[in-house]
Coordinates of C-alpha atoms in Angstrom, one line a residue:
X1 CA 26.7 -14.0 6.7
X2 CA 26.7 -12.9 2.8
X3 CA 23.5 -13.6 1.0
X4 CA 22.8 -13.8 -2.6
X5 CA 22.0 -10.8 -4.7
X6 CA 18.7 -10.3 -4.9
X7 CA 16.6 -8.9 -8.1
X8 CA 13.6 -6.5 -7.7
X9 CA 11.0 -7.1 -9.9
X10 CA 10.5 -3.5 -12.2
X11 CA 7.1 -2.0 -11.2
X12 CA 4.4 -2.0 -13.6
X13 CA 1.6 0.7 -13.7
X14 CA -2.2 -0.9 -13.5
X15 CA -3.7 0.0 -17.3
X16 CA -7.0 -1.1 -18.1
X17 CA -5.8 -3.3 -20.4
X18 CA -3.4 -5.2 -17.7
X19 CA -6.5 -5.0 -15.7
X20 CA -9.2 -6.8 -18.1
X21 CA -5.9 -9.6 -18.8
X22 CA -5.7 -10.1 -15.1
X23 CA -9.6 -10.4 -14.6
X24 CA -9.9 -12.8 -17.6
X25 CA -6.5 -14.9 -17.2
X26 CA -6.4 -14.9 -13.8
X27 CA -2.4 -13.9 -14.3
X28 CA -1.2 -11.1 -12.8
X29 CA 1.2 -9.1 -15.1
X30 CA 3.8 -8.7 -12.7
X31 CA 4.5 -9.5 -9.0
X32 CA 4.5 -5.3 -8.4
X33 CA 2.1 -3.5 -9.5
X34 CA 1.1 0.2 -9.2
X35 CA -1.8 2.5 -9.8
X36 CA -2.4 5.4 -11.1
X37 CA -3.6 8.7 -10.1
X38 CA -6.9 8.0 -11.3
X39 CA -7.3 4.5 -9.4
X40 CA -5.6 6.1 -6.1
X41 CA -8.6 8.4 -5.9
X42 CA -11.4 5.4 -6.6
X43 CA -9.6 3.4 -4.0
X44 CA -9.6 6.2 -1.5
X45 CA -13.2 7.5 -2.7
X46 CA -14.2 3.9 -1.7
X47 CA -13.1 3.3 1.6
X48 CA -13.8 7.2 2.4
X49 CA -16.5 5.8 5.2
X50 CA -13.8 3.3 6.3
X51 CA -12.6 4.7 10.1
X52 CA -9.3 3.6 8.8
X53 CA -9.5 6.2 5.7
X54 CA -6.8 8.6 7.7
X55 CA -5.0 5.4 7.6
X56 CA -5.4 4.7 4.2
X57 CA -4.3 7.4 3.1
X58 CA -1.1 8.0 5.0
X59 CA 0.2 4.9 2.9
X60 CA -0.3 6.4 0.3
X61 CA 0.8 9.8 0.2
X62 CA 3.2 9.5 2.9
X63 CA 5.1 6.0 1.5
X64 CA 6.2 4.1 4.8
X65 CA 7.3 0.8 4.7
X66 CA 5.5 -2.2 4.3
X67 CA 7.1 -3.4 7.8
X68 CA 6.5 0.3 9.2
X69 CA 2.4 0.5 8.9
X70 CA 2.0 -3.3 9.6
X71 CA 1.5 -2.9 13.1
X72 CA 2.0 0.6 14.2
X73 CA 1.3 1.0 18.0
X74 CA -2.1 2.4 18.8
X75 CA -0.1 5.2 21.3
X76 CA 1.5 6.1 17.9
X77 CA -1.3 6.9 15.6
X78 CA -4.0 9.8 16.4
X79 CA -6.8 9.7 14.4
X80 CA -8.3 13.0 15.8
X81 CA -5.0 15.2 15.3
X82 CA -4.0 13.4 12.1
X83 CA -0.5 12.3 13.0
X84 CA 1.0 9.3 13.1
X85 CA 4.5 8.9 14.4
X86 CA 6.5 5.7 13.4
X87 CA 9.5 4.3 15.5
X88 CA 9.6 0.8 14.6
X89 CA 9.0 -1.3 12.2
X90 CA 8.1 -5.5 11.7
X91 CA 10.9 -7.0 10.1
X92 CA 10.7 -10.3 8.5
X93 CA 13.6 -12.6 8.9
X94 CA 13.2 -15.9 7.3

């Protein structure tokens, strides 16, 4: 089976100005979007309660799939020893 080429949508970095547009138009800017340094550490200074925060964390500084932290098995993931092994992933075939 060949399927059609598909285009990624270019990432766009989360300003404050994109931000206030999206807040006031409801429109998103683009269909990715990214943030920066400064909004990675207010995201992770708000959740830093969260007993998911190790989890939170690994997504972002260790960049798994999407697919690979959607449902990682609970025998791979230790919270106390922070490590988190991933051998398999959710795949989504439609």
């Amino acid at each position: 089976m060949e399927l059609p080429p598909v285009t990624r949508p270019k990432p766009l970095v989360r300003t404050p100005e994109r931000i206030e547009h999206w807040k006031r138009t409801g429109e998103k800017p683009g269909p990715v979007m990214v943030w920066t340094p400064e909004l990675t550490g207010q995201f992770l200074d708000f959740v830093k309660d969260d007993w998911l925060y190790e989890l939170w964390h690994s997504f972002i500084f260790l960049g798994p799939r999407r697919g690979e932290m959607a449902a990682p098995p609970w025998t791979e993931v230790n919270t106390d020893a922070l490590w988190l092994r991933i051998s398999q992933q959710i795949v989504d075939v439609a």
